[in-house]
Tab-separated table of C-alpha atoms and ligand atoms in Angstrom:
chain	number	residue	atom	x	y	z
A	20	UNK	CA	0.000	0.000	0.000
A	21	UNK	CA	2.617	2.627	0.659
A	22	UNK	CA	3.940	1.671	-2.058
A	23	UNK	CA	1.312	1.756	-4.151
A	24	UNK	CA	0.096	5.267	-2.250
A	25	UNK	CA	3.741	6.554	-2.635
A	26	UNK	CA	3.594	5.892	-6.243
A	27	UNK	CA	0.248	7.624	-6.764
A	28	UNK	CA	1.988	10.589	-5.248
A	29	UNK	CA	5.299	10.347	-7.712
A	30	UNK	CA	3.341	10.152	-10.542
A	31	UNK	CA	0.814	13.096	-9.613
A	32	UNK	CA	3.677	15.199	-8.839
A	33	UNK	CA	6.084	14.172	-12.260
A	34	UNK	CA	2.798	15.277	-13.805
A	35	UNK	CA	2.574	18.545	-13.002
A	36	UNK	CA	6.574	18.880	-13.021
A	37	UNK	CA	5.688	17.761	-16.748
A	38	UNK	CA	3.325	20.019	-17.531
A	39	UNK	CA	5.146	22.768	-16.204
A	40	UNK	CA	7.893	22.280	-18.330
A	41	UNK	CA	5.919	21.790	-21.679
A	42	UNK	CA	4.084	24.903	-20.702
A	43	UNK	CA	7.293	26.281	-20.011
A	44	UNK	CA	8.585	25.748	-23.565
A	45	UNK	CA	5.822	26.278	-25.169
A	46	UNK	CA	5.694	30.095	-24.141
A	47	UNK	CA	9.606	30.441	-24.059
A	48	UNK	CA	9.830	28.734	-27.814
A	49	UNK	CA	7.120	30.972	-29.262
A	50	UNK	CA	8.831	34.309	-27.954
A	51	UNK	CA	11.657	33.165	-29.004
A	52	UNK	CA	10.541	32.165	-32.524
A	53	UNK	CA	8.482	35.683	-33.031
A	54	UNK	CA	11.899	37.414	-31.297
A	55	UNK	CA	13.715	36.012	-34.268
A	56	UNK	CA	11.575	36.968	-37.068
A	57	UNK	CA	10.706	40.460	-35.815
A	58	UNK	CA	14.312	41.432	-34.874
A	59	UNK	CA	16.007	40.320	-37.821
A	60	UNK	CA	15.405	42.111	-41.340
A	61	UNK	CA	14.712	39.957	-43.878
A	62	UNK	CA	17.827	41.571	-46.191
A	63	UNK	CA	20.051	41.056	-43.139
A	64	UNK	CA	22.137	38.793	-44.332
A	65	UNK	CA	22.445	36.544	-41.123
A	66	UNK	CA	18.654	36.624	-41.169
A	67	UNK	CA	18.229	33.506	-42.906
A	68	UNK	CA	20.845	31.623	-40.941
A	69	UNK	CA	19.268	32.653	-37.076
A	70	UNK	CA	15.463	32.323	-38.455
A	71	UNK	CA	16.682	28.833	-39.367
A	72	UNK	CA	18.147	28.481	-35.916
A	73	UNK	CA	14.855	29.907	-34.541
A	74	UNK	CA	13.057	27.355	-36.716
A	75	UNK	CA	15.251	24.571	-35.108
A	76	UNK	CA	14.685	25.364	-31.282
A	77	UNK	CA	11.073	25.478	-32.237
A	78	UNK	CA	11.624	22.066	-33.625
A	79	UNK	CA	13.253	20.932	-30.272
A	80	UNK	CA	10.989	21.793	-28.279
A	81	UNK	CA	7.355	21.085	-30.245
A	82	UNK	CA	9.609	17.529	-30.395
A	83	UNK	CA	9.701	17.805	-26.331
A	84	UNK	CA	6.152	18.866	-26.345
A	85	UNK	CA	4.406	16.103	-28.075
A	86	UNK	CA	6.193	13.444	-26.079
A	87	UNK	CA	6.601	14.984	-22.812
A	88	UNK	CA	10.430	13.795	-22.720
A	89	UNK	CA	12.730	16.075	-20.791
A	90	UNK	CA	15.988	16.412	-22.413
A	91	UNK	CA	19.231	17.161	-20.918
A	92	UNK	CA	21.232	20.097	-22.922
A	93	UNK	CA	23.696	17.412	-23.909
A	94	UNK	CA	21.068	16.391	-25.394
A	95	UNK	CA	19.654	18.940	-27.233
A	96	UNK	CA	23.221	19.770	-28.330
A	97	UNK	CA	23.232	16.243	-29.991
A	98	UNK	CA	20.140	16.597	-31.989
A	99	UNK	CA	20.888	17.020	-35.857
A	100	UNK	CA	20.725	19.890	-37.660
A	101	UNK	CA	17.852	19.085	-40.214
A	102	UNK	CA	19.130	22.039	-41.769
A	103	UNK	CA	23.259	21.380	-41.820
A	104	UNK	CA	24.721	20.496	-45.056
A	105	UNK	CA	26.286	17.101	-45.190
A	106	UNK	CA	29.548	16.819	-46.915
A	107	UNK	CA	30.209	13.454	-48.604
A	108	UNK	CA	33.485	14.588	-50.257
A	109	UNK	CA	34.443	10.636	-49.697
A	110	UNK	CA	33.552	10.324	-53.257
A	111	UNK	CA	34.688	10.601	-56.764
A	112	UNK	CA	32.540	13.459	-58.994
A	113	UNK	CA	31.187	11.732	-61.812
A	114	UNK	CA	31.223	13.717	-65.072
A	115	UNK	CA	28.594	13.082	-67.811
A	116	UNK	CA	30.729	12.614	-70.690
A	117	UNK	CA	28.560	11.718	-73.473
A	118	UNK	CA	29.415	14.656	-75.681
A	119	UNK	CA	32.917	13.846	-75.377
A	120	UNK	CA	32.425	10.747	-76.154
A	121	UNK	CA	29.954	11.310	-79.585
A	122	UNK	CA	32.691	13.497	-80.644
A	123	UNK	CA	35.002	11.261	-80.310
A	124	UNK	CA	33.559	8.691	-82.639
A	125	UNK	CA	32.457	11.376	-84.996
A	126	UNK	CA	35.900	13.157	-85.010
A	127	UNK	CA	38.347	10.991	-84.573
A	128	UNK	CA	41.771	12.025	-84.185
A	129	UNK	CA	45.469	10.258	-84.602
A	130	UNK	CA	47.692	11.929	-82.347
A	131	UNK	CA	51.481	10.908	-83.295
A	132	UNK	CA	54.339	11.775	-80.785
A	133	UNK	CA	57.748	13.040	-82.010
A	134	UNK	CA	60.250	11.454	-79.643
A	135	UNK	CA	63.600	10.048	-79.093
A	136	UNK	CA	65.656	7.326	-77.049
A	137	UNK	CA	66.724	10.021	-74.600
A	138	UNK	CA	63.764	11.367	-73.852
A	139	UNK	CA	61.448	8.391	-74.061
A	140	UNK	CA	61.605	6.985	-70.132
A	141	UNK	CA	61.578	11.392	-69.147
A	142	UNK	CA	58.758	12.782	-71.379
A	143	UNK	CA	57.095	10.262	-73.835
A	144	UNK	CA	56.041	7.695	-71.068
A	145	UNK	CA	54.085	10.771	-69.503
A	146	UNK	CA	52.737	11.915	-72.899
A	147	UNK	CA	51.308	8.240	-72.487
A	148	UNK	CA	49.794	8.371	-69.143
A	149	UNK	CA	48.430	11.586	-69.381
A	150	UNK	CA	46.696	13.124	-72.346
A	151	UNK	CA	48.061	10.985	-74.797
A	152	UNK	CA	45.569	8.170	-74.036
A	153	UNK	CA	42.218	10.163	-75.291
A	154	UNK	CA	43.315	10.436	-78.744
A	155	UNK	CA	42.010	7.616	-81.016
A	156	UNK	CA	44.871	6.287	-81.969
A	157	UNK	CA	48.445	7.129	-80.392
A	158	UNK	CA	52.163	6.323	-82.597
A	159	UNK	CA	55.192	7.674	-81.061
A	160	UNK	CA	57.611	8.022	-83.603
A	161	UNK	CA	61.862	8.046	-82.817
A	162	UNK	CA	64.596	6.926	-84.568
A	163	UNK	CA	64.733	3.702	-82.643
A	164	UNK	CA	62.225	1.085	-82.713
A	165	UNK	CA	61.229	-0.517	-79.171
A	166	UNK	CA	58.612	-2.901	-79.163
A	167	UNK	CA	58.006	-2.913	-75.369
A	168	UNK	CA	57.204	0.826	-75.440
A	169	UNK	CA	56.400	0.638	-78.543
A	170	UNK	CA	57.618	3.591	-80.512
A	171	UNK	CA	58.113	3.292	-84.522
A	172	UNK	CA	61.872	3.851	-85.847
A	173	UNK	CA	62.499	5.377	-88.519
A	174	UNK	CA	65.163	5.628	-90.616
A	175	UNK	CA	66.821	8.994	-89.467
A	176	UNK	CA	69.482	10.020	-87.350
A	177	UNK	CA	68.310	11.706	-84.312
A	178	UNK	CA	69.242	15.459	-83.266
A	179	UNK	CA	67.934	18.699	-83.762
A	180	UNK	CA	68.989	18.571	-87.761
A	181	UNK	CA	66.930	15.739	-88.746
A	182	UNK	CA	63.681	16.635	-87.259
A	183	UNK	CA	62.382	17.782	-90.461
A	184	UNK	CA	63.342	14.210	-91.904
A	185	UNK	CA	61.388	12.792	-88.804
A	186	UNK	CA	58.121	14.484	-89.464
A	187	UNK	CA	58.186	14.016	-93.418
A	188	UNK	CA	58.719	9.906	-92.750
A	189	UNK	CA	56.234	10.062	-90.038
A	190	UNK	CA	53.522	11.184	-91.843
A	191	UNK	CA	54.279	9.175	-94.961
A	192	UNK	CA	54.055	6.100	-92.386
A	193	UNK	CA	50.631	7.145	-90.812
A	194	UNK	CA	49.420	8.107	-95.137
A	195	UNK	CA	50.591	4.254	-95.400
A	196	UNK	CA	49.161	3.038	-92.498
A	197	UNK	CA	45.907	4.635	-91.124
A	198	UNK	CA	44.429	7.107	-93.845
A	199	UNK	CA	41.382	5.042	-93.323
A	200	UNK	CA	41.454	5.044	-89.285
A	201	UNK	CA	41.049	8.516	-88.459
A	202	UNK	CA	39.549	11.952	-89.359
A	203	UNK	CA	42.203	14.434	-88.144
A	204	UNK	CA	45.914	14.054	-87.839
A	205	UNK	CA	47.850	15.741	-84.766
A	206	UNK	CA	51.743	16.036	-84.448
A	207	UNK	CA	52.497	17.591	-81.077
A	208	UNK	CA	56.044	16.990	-79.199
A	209	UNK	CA	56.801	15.105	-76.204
A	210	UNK	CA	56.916	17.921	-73.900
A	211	UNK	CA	53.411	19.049	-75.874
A	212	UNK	CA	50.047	18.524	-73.468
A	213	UNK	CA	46.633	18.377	-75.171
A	214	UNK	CA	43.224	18.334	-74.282
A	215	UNK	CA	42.067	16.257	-76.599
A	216	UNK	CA	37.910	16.769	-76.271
A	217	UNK	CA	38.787	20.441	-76.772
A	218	UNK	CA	40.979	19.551	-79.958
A	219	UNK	CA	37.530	17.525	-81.624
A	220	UNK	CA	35.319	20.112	-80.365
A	221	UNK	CA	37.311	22.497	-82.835
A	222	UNK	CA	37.811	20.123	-85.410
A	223	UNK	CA	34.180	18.982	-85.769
A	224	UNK	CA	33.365	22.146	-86.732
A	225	UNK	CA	35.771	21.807	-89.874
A	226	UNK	CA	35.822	19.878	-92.708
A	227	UNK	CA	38.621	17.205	-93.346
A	228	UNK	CA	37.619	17.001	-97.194
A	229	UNK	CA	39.589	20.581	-97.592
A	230	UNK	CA	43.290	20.689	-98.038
A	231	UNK	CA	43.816	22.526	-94.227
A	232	UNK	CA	45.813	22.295	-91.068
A	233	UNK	CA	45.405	23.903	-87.827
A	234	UNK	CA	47.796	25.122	-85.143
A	235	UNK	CA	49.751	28.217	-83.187
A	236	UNK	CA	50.308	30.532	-86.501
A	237	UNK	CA	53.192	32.147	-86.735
A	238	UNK	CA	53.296	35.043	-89.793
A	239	UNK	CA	56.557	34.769	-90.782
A	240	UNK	CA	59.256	32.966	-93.397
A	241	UNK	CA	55.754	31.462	-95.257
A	242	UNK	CA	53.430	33.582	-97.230
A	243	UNK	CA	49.984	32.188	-95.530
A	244	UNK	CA	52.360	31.538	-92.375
A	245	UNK	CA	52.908	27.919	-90.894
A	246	UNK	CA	52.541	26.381	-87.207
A	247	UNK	CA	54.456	26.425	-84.226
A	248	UNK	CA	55.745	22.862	-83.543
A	249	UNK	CA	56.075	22.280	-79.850
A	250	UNK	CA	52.410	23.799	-79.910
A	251	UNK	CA	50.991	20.713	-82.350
A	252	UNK	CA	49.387	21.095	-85.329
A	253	UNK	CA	46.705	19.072	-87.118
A	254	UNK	CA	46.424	17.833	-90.696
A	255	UNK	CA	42.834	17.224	-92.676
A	256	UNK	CA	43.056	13.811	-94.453
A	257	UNK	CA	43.206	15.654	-97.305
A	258	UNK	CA	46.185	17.444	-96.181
A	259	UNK	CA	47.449	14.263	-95.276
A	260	UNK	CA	46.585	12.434	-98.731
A	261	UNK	CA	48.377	15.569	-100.697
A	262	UNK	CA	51.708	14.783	-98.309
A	263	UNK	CA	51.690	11.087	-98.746
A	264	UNK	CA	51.470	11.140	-102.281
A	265	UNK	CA	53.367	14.420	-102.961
A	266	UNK	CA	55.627	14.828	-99.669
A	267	UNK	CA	58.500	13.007	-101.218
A	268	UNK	CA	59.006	15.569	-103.964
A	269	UNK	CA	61.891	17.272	-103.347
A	270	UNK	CA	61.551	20.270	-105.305
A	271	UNK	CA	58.392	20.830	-103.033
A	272	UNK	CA	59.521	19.333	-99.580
A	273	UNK	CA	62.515	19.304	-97.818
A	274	UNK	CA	63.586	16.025	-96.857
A	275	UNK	CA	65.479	17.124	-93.715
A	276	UNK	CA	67.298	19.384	-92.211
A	277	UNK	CA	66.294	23.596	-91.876
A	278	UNK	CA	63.464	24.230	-88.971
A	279	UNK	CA	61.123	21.289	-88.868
A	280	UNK	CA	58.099	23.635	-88.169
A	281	UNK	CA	59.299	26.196	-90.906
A	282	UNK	CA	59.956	23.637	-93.389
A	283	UNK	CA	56.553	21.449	-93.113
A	284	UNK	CA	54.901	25.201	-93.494
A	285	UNK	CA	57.073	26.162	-96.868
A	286	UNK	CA	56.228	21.904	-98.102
A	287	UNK	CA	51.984	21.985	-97.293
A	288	UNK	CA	52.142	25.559	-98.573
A	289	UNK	CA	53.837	24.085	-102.038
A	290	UNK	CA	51.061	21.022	-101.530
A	291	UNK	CA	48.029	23.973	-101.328
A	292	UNK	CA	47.449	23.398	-98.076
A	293	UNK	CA	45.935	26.226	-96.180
A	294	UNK	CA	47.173	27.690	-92.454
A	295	UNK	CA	43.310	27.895	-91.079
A	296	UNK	CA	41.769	30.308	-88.758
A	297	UNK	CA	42.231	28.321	-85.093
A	298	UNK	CA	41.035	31.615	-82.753
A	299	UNK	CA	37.738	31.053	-81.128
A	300	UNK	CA	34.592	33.123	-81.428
A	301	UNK	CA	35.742	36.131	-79.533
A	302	UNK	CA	39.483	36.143	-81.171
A	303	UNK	CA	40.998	33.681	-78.148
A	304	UNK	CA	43.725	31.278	-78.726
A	305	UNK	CA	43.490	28.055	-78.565
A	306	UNK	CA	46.718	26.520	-79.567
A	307	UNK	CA	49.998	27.919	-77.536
A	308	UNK	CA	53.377	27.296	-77.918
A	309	UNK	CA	54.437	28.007	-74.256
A	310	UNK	CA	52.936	26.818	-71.319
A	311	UNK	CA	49.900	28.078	-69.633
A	312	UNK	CA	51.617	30.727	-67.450
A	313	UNK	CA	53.821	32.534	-70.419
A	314	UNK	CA	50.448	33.009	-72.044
A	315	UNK	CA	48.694	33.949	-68.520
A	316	UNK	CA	51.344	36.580	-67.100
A	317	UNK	CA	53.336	37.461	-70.686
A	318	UNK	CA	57.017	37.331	-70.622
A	319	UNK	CA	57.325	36.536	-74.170
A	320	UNK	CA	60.925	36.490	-75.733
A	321	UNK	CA	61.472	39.082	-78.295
A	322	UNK	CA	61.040	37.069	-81.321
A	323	UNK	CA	57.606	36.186	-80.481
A	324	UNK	CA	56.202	39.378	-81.186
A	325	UNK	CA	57.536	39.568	-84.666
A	326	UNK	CA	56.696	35.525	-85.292
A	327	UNK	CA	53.088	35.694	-83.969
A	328	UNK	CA	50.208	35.904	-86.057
A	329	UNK	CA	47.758	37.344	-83.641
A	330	UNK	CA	49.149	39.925	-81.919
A	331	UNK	CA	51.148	38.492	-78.895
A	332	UNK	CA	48.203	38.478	-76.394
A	333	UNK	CA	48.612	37.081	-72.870
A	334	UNK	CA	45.802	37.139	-70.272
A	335	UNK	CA	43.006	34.701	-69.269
A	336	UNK	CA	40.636	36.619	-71.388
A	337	UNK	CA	42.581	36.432	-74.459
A	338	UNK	CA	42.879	32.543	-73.936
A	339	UNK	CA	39.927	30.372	-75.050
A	340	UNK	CA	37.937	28.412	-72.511
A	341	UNK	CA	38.652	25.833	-74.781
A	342	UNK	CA	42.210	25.597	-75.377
A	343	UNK	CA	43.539	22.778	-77.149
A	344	UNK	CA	47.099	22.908	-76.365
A	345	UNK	CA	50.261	24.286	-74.628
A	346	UNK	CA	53.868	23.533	-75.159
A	347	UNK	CA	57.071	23.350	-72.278
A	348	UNK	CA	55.035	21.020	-70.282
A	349	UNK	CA	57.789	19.124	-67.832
A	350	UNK	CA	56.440	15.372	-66.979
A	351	UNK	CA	55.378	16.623	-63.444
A	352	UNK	CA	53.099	19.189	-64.897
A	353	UNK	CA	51.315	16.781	-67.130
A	354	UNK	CA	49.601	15.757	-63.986
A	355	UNK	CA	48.924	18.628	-62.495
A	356	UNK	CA	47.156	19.594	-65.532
A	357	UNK	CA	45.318	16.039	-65.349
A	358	UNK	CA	44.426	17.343	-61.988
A	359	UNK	CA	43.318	20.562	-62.277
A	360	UNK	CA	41.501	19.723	-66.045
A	361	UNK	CA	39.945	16.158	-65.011
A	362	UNK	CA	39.577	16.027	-61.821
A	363	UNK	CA	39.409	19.338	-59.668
A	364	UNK	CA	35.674	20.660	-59.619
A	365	UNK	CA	33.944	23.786	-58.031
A	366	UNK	CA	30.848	22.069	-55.922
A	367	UNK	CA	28.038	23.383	-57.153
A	368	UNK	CA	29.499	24.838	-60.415
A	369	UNK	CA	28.250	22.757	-63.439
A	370	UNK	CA	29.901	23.683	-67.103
A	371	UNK	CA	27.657	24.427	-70.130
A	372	UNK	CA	28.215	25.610	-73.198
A	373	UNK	CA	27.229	29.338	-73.677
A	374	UNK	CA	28.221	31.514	-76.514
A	375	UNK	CA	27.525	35.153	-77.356
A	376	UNK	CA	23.885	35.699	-78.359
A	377	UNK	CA	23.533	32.036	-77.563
A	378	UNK	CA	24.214	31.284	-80.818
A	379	UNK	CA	26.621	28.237	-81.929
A	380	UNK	CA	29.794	28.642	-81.667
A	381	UNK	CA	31.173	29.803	-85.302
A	382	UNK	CA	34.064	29.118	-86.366
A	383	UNK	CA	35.919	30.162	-89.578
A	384	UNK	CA	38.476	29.096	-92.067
A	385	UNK	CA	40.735	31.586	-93.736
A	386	UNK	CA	41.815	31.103	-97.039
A	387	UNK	CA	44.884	31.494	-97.790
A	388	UNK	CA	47.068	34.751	-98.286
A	389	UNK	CA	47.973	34.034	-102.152
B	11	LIG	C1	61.903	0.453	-74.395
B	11	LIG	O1	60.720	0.717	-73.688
B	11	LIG	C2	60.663	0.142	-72.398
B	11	LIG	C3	59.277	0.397	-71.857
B	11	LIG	O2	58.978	1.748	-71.831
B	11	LIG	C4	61.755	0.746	-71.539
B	11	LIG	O3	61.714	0.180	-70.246
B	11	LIG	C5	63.102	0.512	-72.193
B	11	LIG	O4	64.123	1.177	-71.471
B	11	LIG	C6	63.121	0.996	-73.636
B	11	LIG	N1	64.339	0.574	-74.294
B	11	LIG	C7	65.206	1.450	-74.817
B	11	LIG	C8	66.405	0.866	-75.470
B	11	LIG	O5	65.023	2.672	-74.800
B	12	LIG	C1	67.827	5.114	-94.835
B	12	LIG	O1	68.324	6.373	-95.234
B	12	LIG	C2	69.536	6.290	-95.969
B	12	LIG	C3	70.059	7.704	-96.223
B	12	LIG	O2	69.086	8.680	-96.031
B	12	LIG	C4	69.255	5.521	-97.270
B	12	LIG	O3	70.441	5.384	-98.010
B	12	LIG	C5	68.703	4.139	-96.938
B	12	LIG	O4	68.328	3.472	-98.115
B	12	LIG	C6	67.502	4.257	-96.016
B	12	LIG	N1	67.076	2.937	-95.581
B	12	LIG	C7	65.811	2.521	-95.655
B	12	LIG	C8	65.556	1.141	-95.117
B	12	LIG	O5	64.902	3.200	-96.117
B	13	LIG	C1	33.709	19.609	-97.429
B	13	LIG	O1	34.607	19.872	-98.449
B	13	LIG	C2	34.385	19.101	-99.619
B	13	LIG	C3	35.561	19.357	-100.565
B	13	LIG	O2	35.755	20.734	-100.757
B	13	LIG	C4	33.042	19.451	-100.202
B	13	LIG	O3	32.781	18.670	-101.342
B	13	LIG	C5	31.961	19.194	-99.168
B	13	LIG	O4	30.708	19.626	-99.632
B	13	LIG	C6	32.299	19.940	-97.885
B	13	LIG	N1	31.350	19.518	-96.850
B	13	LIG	C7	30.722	20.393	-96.100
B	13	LIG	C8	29.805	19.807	-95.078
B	13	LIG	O5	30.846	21.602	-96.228
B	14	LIG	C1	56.712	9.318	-103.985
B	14	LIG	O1	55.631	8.626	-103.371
B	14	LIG	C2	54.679	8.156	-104.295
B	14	LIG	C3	53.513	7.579	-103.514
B	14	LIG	O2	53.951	6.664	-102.576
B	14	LIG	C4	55.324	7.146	-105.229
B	14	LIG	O3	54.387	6.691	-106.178
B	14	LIG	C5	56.512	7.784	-105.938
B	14	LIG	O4	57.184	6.840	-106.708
B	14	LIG	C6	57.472	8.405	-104.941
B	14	LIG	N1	58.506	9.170	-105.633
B	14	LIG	C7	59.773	9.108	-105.325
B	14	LIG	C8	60.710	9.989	-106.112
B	14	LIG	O5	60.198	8.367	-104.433
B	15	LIG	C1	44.237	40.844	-74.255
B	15	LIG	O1	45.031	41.346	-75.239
B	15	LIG	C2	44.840	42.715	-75.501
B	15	LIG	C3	45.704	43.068	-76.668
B	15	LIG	O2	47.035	42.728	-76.414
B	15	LIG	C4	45.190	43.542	-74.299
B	15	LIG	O3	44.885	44.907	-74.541
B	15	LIG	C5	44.405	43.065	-73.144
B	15	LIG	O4	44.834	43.722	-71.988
B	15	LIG	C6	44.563	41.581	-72.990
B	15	LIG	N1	43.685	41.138	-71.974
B	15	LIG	C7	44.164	40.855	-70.821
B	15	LIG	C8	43.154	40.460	-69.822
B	15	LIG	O5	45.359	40.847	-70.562
């Protein structure tokens, strides 16, 4: 009986304990609530942030309210944010990469690598690892054959001299070989990077049926100009078809020796191919024959500014959003570029394609000079 009397009493009096406390809160929660709102401007720009906090004690304490549970402040400490952002950076971004990817089977692109036996294991092997495995199909050419790597030998001494001889066999070889494979033909250098989706996205707009080739113009030594060679250039298949069947003509094309950049330019110019237009929309480059910070902060050397074709610009706003190449690139750096092209995002910052007057994005080809 006492017992049972006692806990009569125990529960009469937890009662009203209870109810003082839910009344309690109640009150205290709804002052605090209208405090909030009435104190805070809504353009204050913490305003959203302590209504939301408002919002939350309310939360609490209704919470407390319907089931008459008294919480310790540990407690209420403890209870999630419904609010608070979660951050799952455990995992990968995943990029939707289907326009790539179309491009890639409607433009499809043989890069070829000019390298050497010294500088195979130091630069090549990254060219490989890097960018070099986007490109349809990849050929490093040297004047040693090595099956393990592989790279194609040809028949030409190496050194500085006989580059010309390197490019004029290598592109006979890939006439020879894959005319049929691929759309586009690239020759960049082993210290070159590329970003290859940006390299189809410019070429699709072109047509490989026209005797043309792309890359960093220089204005100088040939009429209509010729390319830069650390900075790549690319060759139509019909470019390609005129120096496979007419690149071993002698009185038109060097064999060797000279500049090899200088001396493809003079041979495709004597072939009737045409240096085309590679700037973007609003006049950007998008083929560079430094690296990225040359063209970012200037610091040209002084026969740039003679040899280039469009002015000598530096600056992120004379660079194209979608640049295709940049030359000087030491093996670390082709990863950092990986990292900061491929893999480093912006949360909440997704990429679309946007051009002036939201109009596709036109690109040109300029005749040539004469
Ligand atoms: C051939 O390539 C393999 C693989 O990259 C490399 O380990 C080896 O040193 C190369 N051989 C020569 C003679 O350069
Ligand atoms: C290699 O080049 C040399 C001189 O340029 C030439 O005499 C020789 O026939 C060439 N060999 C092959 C296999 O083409
Ligand atoms: C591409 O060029 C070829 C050769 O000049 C021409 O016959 C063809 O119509 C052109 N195609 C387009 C889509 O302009
Ligand atoms: C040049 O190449 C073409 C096509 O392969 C060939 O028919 C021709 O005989 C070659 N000319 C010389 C001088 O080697
Ligand atoms: C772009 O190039 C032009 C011409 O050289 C120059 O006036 C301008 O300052 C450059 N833009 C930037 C952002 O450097």
């Amino acid at each position: 009986m006492r017992c049972y009397k006692g806990s009569i009493a125990h529960i009469q009096f937890l009662l009203g304990i209870a109810i003082g406390i839910v009344i309690t809160f109640f009150f205290s929660s709804m002052m605090s609530l209208q405090g909030s709102v009435v104190r805070l401007p809504p353009e204050h720009p913490h305003a959203l942030g302590e209504r939301r906090l408002a919002e939350n004690s309310f939360d609490v304490h209704s919470h407390l309210h319907e089931h008459g549970q008294e919480h310790s402040h540990e407690d209420l400490d403890n209870l999630e944010d419904p609010h608070k952002v979660e951050f799952e950076d455990t995992h990968f971004h995943h990029d939707d990469e289907s326009a790539a990817k179309r491009l890639s089977e409607s433009t499809r692109v043989l890069c070829w690598i000019m390298t050497s036996p010294k500088t195979l294991e130091k630069k090549a092997r990254h060219v490989k690892n890097t960018w070099g495995k986007r490109c349809n199909i990849l050929l490093f050419f040297s004047s040693e054959t090595n099956t393990t790597f592989p790279t194609i030998g040809l028949n030409v001494s190496e050194g500085r001299n006989h580059l010309t001889g390197k490019t004029i066999q290598a592109f006979k070889y890939i006439y020879d070989k894959y005319y049929n494979q691929a759309d586009w033909f690239m020759k960049a250098d082993d210290d070159t990077y590329v970003i290859v989706e940006n390299l189809r996205y410019f070429l699709s707009g072109q047509n490989t049926s026209q005797p043309v080739y792309f890359g960093h113009r220089f204005k100088v030594i040939v009429k209509q100009g010729y390319y830069s060679g650390g900075a790549g250039y690319v060759l139509s298949k019909e470019a390609l078809r005129r120096f496979g069947l007419y690149g071993n003509d002698t009185k038109r094309c060097r064999q060797d020796g000279g500049a090899e950049d200088a001396e493809i330019g003079k041979c495709l110019y004597n072939l009737g191919v045409s240096t085309g237009n590679s700037l973007d929309a609003l006049g950007r480059t998008r083929f560079h024959c430094f690296n990225p910070e040359t063209h970012l902060f200037g610091g040209f050397p002084p026969w740039y500014y003679k040899y280039d074709n469009d002015g000598a610009k530096k600056g992120t706003e004379n660079i194209s959003d979608y640049a295709i190449s940049f030359h000087y690139i030491p093996a670390e750096k082709m990863y950092s570029l990986e990292f900061y092209i491929y893999h480093l995002r912006p949360y909440g910052i997704i990429s679309q394609l946007q051009n002036l007057n939201n109009k596709p994005e036109v690109i040109s080809v300029t005749p040539a000079a004469g």
